[in-house]
Coordinates of C-alpha atoms in Angstrom, one line a residue:
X1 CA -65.6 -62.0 49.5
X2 CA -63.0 -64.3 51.5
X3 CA -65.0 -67.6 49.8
X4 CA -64.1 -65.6 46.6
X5 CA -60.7 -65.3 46.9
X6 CA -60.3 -69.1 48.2
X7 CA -62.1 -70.3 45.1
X8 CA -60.0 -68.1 43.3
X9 CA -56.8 -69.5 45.0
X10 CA -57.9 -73.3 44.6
X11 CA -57.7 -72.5 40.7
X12 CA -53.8 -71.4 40.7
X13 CA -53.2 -75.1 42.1
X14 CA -53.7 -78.1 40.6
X15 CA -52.2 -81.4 42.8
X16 CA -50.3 -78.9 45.1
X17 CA -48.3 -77.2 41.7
X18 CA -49.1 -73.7 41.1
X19 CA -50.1 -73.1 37.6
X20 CA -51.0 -69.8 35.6
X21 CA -53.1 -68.7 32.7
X22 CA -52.1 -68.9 29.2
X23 CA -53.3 -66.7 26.5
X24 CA -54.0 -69.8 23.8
X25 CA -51.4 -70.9 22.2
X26 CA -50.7 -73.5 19.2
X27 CA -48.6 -76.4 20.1
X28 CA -46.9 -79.7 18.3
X29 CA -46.3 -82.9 19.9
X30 CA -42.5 -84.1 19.6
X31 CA -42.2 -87.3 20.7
X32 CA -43.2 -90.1 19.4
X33 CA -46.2 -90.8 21.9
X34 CA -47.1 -88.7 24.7
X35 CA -49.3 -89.4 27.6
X36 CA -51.8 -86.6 28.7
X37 CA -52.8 -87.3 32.1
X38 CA -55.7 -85.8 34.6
X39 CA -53.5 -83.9 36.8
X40 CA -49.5 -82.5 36.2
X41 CA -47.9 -85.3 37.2
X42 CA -47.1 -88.5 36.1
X43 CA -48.7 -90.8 39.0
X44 CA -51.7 -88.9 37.4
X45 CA -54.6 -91.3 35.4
X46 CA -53.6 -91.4 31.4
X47 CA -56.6 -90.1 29.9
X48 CA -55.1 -90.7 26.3
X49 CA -52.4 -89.9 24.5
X50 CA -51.1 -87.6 21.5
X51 CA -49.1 -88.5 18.2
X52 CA -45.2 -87.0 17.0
X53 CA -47.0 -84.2 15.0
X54 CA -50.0 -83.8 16.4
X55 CA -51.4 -80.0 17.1
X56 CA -53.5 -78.9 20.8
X57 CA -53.9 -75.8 22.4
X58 CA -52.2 -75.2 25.4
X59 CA -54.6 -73.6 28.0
X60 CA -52.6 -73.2 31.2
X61 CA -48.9 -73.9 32.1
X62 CA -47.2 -74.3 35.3
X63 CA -43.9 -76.2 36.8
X64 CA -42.9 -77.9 33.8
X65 CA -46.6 -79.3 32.9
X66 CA -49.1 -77.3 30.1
X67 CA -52.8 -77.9 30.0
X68 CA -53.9 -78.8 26.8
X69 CA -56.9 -78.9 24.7
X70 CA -57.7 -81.3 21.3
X71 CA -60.7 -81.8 19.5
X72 CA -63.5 -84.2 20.9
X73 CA -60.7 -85.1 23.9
X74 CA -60.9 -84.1 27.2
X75 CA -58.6 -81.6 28.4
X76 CA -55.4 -82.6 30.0
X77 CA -52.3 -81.8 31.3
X78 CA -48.3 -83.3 29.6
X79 CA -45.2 -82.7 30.1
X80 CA -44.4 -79.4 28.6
X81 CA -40.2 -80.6 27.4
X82 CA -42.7 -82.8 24.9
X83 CA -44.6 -80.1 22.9
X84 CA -43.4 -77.1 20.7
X85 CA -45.1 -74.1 20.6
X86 CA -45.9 -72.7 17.2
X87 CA -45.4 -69.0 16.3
X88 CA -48.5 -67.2 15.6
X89 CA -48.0 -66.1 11.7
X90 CA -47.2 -62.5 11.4
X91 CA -50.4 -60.1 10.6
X92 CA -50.8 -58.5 7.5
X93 CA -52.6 -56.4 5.4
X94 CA -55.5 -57.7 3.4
X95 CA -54.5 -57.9 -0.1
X96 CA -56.2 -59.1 -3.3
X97 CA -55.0 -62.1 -5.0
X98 CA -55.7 -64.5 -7.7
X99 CA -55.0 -68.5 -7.8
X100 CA -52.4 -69.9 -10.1
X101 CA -53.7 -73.5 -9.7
X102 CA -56.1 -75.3 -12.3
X103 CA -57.8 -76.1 -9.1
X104 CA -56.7 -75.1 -5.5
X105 CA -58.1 -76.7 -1.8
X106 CA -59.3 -74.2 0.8
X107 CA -58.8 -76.1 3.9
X108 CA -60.0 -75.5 7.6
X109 CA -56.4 -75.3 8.8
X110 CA -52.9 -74.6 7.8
X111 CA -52.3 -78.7 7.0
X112 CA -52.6 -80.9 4.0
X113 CA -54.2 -83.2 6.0
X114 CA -57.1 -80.7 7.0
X115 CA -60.9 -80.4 5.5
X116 CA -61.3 -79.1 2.2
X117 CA -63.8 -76.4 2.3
X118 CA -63.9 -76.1 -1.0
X119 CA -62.1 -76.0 -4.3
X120 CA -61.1 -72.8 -5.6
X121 CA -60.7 -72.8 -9.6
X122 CA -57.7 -71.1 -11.4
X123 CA -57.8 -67.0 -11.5
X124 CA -60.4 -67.3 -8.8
X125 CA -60.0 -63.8 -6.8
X126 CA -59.2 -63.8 -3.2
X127 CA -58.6 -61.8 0.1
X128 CA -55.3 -62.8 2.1
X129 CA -55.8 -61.9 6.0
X130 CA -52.4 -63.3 7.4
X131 CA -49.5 -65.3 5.8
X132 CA -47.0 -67.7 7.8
X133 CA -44.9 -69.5 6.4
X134 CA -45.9 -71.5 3.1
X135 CA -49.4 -71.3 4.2
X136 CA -52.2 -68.0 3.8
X137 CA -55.4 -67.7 5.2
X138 CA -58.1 -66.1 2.9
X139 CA -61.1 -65.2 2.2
X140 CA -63.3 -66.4 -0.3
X141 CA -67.2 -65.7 -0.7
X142 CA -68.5 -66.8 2.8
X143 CA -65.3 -69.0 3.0
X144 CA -62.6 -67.9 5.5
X145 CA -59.2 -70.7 5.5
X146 CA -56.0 -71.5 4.5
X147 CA -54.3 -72.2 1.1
X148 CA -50.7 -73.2 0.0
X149 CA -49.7 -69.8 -1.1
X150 CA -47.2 -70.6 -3.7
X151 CA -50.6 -71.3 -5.6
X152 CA -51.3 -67.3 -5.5
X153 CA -50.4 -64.2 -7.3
X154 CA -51.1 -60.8 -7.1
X155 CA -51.0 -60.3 -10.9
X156 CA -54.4 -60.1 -12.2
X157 CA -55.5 -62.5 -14.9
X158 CA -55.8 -61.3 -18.4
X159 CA -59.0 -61.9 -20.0
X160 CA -59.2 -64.4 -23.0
X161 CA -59.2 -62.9 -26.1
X162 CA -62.8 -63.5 -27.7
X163 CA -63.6 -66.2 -30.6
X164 CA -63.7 -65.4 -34.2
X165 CA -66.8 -65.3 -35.3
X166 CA -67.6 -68.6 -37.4
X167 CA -68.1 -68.0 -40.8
X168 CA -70.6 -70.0 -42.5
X169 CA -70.0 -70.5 -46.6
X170 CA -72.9 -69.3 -48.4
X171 CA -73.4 -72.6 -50.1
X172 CA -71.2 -75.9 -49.2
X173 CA -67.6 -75.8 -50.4
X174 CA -66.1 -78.9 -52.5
X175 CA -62.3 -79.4 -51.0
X176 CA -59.7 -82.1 -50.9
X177 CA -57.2 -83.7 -48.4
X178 CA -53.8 -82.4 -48.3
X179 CA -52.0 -84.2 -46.0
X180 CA -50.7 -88.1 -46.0
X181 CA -53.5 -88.4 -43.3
X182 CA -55.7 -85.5 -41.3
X183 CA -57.9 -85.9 -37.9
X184 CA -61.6 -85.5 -38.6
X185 CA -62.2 -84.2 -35.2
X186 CA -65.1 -83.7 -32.9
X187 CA -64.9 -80.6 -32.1
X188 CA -62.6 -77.7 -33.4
X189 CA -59.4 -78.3 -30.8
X190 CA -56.4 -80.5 -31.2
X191 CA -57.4 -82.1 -28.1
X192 CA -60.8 -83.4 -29.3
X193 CA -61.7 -87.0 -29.9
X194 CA -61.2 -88.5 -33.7
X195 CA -64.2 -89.3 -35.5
X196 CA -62.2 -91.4 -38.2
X197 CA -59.2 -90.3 -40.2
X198 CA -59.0 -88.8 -44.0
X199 CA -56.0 -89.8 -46.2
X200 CA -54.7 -87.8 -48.8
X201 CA -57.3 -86.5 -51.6
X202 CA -59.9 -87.4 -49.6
X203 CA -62.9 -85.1 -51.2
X204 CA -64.7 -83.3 -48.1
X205 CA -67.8 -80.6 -48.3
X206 CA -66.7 -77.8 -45.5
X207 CA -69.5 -76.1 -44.4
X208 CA -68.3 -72.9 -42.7
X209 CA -64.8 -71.9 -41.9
X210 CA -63.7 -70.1 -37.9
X211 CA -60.0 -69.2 -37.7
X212 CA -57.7 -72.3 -39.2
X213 CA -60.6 -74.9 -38.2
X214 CA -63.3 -76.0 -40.8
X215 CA -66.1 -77.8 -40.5
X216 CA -66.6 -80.4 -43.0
X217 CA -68.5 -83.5 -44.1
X218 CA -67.2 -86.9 -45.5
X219 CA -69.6 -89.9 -45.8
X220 CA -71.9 -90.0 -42.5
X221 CA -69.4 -88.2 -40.5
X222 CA -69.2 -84.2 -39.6
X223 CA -66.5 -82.6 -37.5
X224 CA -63.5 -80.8 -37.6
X225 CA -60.6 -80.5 -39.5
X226 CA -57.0 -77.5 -39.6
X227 CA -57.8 -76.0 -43.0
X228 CA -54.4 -75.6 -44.2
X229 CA -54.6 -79.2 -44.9
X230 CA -57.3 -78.9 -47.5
X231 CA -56.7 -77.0 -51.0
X232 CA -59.5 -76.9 -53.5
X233 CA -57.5 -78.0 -56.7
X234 CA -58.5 -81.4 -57.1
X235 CA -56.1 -84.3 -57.4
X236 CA -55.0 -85.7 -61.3
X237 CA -57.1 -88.3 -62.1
X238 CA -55.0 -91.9 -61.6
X239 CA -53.8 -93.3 -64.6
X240 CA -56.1 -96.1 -66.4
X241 CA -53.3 -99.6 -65.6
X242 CA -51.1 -98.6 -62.4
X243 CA -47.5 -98.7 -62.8
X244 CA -45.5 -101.5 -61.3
X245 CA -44.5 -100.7 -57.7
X246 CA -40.9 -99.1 -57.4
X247 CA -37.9 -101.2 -56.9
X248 CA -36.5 -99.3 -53.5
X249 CA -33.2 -100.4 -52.6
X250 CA -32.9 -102.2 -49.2
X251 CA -30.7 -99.5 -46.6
X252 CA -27.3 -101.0 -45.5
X253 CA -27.5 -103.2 -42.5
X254 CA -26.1 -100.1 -40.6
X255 CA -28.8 -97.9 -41.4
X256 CA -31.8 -100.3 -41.1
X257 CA -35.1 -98.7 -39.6
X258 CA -38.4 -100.8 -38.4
X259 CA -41.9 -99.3 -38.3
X260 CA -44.6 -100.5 -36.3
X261 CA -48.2 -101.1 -37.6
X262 CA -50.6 -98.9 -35.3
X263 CA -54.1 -100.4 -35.7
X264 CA -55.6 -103.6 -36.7
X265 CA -56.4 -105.5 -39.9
X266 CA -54.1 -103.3 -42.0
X267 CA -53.9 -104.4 -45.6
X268 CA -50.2 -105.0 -46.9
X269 CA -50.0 -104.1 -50.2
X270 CA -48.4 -104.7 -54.0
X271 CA -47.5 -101.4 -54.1
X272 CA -48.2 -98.2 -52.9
X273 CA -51.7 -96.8 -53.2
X274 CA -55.2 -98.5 -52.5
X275 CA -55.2 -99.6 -56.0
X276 CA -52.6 -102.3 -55.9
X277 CA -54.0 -105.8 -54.7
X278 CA -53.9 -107.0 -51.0
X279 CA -50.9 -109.6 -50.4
X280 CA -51.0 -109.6 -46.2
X281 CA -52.7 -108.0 -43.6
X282 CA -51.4 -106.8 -40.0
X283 CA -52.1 -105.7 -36.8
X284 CA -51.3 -103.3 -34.2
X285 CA -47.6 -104.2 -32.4
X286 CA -46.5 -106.1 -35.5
X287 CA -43.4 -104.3 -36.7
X288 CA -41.1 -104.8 -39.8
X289 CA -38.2 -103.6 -41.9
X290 CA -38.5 -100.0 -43.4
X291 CA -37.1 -100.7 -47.2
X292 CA -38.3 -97.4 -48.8
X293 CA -40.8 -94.7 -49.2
X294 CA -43.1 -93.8 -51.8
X295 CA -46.1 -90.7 -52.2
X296 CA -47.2 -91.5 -48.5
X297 CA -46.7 -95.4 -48.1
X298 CA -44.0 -97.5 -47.0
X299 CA -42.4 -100.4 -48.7
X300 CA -41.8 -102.8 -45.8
X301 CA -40.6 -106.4 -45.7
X302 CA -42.6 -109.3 -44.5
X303 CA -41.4 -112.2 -42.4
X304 CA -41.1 -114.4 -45.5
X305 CA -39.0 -111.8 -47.4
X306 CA -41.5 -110.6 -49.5
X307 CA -42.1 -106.5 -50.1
X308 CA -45.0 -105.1 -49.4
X309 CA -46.0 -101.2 -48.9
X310 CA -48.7 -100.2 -46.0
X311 CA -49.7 -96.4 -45.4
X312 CA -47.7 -94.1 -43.5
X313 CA -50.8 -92.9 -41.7
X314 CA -51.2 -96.6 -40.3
X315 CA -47.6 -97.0 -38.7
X316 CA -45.7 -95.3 -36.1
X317 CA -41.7 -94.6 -37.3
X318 CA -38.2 -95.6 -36.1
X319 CA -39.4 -98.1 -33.7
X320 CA -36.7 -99.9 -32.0
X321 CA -36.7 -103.8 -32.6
X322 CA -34.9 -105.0 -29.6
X323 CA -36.0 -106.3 -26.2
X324 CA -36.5 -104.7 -23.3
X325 CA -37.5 -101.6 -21.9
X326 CA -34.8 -99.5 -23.4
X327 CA -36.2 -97.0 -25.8
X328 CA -39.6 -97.9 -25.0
X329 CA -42.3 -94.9 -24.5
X330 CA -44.7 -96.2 -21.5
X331 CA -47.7 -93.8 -20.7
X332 CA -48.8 -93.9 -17.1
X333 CA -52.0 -92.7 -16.0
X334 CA -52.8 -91.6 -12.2
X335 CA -56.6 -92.3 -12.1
X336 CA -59.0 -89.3 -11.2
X337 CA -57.3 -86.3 -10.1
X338 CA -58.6 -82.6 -9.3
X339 CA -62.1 -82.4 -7.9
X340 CA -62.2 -86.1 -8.5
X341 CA -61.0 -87.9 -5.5
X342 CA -62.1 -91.3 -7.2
X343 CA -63.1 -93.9 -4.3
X344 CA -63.0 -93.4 -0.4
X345 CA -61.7 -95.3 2.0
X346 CA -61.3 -94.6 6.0
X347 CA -57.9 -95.8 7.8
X348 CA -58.4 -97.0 11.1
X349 CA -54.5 -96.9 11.9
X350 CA -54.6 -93.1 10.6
X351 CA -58.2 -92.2 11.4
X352 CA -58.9 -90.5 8.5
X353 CA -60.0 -90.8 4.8
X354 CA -58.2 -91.8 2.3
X355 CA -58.9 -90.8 -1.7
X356 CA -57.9 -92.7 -4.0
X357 CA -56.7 -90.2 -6.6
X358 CA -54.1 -89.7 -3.7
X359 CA -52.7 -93.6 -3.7
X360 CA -52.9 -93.6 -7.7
X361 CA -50.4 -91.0 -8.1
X362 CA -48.2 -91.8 -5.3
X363 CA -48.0 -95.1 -7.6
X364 CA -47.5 -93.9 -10.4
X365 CA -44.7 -91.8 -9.4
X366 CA -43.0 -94.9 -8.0
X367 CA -43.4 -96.9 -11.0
X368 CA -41.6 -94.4 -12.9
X369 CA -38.6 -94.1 -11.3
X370 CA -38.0 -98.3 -11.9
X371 CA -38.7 -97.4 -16.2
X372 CA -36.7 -94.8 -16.3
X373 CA -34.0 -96.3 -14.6
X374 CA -34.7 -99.0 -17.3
X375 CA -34.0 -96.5 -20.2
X376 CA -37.6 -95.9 -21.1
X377 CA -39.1 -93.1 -22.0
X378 CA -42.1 -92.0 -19.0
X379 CA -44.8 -89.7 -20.3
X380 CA -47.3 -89.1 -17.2
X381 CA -51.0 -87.9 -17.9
X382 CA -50.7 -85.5 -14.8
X383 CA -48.0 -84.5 -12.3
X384 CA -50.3 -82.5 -10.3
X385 CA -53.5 -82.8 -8.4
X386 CA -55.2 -82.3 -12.0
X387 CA -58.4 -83.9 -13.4
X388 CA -57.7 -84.5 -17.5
X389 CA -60.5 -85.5 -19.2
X390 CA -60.4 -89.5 -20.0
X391 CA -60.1 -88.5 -23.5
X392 CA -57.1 -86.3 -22.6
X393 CA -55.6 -89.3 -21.5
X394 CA -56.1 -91.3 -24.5
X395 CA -55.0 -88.5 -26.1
X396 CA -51.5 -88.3 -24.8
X397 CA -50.9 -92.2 -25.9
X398 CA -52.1 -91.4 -29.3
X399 CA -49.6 -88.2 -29.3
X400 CA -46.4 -90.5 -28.4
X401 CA -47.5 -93.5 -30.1
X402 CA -46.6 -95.2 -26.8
X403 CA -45.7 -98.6 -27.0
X404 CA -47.5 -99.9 -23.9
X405 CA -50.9 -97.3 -21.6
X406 CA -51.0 -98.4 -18.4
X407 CA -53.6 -96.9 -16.1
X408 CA -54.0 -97.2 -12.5
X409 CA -56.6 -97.4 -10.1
X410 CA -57.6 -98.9 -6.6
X411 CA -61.5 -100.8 -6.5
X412 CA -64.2 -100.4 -4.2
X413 CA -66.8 -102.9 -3.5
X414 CA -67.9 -104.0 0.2
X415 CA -66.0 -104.1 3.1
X416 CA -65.2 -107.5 2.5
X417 CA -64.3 -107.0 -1.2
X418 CA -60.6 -107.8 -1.7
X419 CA -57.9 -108.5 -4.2
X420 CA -56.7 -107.5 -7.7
X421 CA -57.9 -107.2 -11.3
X422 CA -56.0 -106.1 -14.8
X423 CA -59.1 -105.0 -17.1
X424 CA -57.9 -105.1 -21.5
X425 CA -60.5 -104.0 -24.4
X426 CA -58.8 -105.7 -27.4
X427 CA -57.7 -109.2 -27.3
X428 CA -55.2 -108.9 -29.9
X429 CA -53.8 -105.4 -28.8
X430 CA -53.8 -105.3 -24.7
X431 CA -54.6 -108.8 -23.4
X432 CA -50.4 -110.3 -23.4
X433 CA -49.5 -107.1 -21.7
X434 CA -52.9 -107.4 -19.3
X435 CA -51.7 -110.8 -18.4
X436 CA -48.1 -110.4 -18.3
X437 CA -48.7 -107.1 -15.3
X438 CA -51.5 -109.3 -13.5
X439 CA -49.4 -112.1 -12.9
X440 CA -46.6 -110.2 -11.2
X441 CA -49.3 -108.2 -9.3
X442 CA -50.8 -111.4 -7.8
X443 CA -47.0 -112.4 -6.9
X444 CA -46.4 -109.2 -5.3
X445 CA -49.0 -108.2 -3.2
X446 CA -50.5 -111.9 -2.0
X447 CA -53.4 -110.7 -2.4
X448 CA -56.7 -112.6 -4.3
X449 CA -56.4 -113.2 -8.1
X450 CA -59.6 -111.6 -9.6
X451 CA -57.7 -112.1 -12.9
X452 CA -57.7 -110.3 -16.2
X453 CA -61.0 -109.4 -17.6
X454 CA -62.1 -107.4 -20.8
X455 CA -63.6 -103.9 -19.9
X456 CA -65.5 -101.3 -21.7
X457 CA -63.8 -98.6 -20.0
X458 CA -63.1 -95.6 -22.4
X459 CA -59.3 -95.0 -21.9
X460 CA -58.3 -98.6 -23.1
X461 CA -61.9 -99.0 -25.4
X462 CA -60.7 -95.6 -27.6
X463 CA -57.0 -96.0 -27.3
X464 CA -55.1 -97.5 -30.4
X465 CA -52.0 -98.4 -28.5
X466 CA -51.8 -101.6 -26.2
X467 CA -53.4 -100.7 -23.2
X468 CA -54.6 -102.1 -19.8
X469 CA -56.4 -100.6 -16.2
X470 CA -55.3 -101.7 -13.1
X471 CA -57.4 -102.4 -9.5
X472 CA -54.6 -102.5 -6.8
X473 CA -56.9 -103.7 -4.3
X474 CA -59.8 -101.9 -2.6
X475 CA -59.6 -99.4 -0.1
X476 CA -63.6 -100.3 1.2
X477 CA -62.2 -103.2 2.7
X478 CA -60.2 -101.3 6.0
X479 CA -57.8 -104.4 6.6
X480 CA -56.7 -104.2 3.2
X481 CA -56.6 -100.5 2.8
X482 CA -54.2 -100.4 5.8
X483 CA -52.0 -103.0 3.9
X484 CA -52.1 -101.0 0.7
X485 CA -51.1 -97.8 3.0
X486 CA -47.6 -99.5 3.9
X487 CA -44.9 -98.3 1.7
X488 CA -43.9 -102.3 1.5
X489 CA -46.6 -102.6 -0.4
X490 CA -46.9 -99.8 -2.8
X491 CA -42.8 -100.3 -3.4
X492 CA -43.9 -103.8 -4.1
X493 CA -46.6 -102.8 -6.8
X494 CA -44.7 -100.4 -8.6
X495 CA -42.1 -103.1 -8.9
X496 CA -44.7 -105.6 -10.2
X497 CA -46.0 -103.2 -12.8
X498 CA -42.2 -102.3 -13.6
X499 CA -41.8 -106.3 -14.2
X500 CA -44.8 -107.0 -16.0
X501 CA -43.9 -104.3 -18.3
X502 CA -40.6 -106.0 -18.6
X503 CA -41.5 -109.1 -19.5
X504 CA -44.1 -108.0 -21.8
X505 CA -41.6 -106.2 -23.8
X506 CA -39.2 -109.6 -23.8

């Protein structure tokens, strides 16, 4: 019994200072480094040392001095004017609730830099246990952590009303184009790749009919097109000798209005309908003087003064004919996004991994700020940890006729892979602005030319506006990743991009 008690009374002090238990408690460091030592005091052996920020447990306090505890460290004592004890959240009683998010991280702690246990998906139903703060932990399945909670609602979902019913013609349906041009589409949804498009009087054979989408064939192509562009009367037949194109009066200088041609090889035309002879052809960027309008074609003038007419479904309208960024619409594209984390990298510096959907947004969001401050118009293909679909992201170009796509991305390779890359599709539509962004790139960052390069990559390949993918550098090579970390460098890149853009448009 009296060796008991001793024992006992060796535990209550440490170096001669009496400490006492501590029911665990949550801590943060806050200073900017602090020293946790073998013994509680500071003649004590440094065993290692803790980060402003960083979490432990405190185990046992005494005299000024806490015992701590950290993962995969040993335990040790520090200075207890140095750490900040968190409150414990405030209990509370389990309640259903249902995620807000289009996707939503469950993560091991109550940090944004803690393990994902896994993604929950929008309307997903869960179980809070304890709320503090901005933070919840929850239950999901066999998953018990913590979500942001201003992802969460207690309002049920409502269920999605069902589909109609297709309705399938009993025999194929002759029908005719409408509109000055209509989306064949692959599937019935405005946000589905376009298969080709059908100008007006275009003769179709719709097959069934669902709601306002039909499905039709023209030539070797079926899809999708709105219905309330086709009408079954079929358009007058055109006379035998076509009139003389119209004489449309030039607008006053104050009133003048450009349009821009959206595609390549365009015919130019005598007058307005595919019936008049070919004087020119164009390609996408080219822009010229509106002079009139005419039953779905334009009547433009060339370079050399002539008048032509091209088809309204071909050009984009009021296009600004000036220099510069002012006016412009620039789509920027954060690659990957949602539960695609793109390629990952491990910072030394920061020990821990780094995705790169993470780096392209934080870019993207930079680069912005410099266009804006331009005068240009910034469309983003996501403002949130989202994953559109790459077709999405064409998509959103094609909806805003945006003057220059610019899509960004950091490479992976080996871990000796380095430097960066500006990737085009069309020589004639991205390759000027590819070059003009990798040259201020290389300037920027110092780091190797790979140079420009033309890549089959589907959000410049399908995109009919001038559009390039960047490679900021890869994040497999450590040293470089730690470089590309600094905010130096990323307030460099969004500057070069910003420039590039800049001169292209010059």
């Amino acid at each position: 019994m009296l060796i008991s008690c001793i024992v006992f009374a060796n535990l209550l002090f440490v170096n001669g200072t009496q400490s006492q238990a501590a029911g665990l408690q949550n801590a943060k460091v806050t200073a900017s480094i602090l020293n946790v030592r073998s013994t509680p005091t500071t003649k004590a052996t440094i065993l290692w040392k803790l980060s402003k920020g960083q979490q432990v447990q405190i185990t046992q306090t005494g005299n000024g001095w806490s015992k701590i505890r950290y993962p995969n460290k040993k335990d040790g004592w520090v200075n207890s004017s140095y750490i900040s004890v968190i409150n414990q959240p405030a209990a509370v009683s389990s309640k259903t609730l249902y995620v807000t998010a289009t996707s939503l991280n469950l993560r091991k702690a109550a940090s944004v830099n803690s393990t994902s246990l896994t993604l929950l998906k929008k309307n997903a139903k869960v179980t809070e246990l304890s709320r503090s703060g901005s933070w919840s932990k929850i239950k999901y399945s066999s998953y018990t952590g913590y979500v942001s909670n201003k992802y969460l609602t207690a309002k049920a979902p409502v269920s999605a009303p069902k589909k109609p019913a297709a309705v399938v013609a009993a025999k194929p349906k002759t029908l005719y184009v409408s509109a000055s041009s209509l989306n064949l589409r692959k599937a019935a949804t405005v946000n589905s790749a376009s298969l080709t498009i059908l100008s007006k009087n275009t003769k179709v054979s719709e097959s069934s009919r669902s709601g306002s989408w039909s499905k039709i064939t023209y030539k070797s192509y079926t899809g999708y097109v709105s219905n309330k562009y086709l009408t079954s009367t079929a358009p007058a037949p055109a006379a035998a000798k076509p009139a003389p194109a119209p004489s449309v009066p030039a607008k006053p200088a104050s009133s003048v209005e450009y349009v821009k041609i959206i595609t390549n090889d365009v015919n130019l035309r005598s007058g307005p309908g595919e019936k008049y002879s070919i004087l020119d052809k164009a390609d996408t960027g080219e822009k010229f003087r509106k002079l009139g309008s005419s039953s779905g074609w334009i009547q433009i003038e060339l370079p050399d003064k002539r008048k032509a007419w091209v088809a309204d479904w071909l050009i984009t309208y009021n296009v600004s004919n000036t220099r510069g960024l002012k006016g412009k619409t620039i789509v920027l594209d954060a690659g990957h996004g949602g539960t695609d984390s793109g390629a990952v990298g491990y910072s030394p510096s920061l020990k821990k991994a780094i995705m790169e959907k993470d780096l392209t947004f934080k870019m993207v969001q930079k680069t912005a700020i410099h266009l804006r401050n331009a005068g240009a118009n910034v469309i983003l293909t996501r403002s949130t940890d989202v994953k559109p679909s790459l077709q999405a992201r064409v998509d959103i170009a094609e909806k805003y006729r945006a003057d220059a796509f610019v899509s960004v991305h950091y490479n992976s390779g080996s871990a000796s892979s380095t430097g960066v890359e500006t990737f085009y599709y069309s020589q004639s539509k991205d390759k000027r602005l590819a070059d003009c962004i990798q040259k201020e790139m290389v300037k920027a960052s110092a780091l190797r030319d790979r140079g420009v390069k033309k890549g089959d990559l589907h959000v410049i390949r399908e995109n009919s506006r001038p559009a390039v993918l960047l490679e900021l550098g890869f994040i497999s090579n450590k040293a470089e990743l730690d470089k590309i970390l600094a905010d130096s460098f990323q307030d460099a890149m969004s500057l070069a991009i910003y420039n590039g853009l800049k001169t292209y448009f010059n």
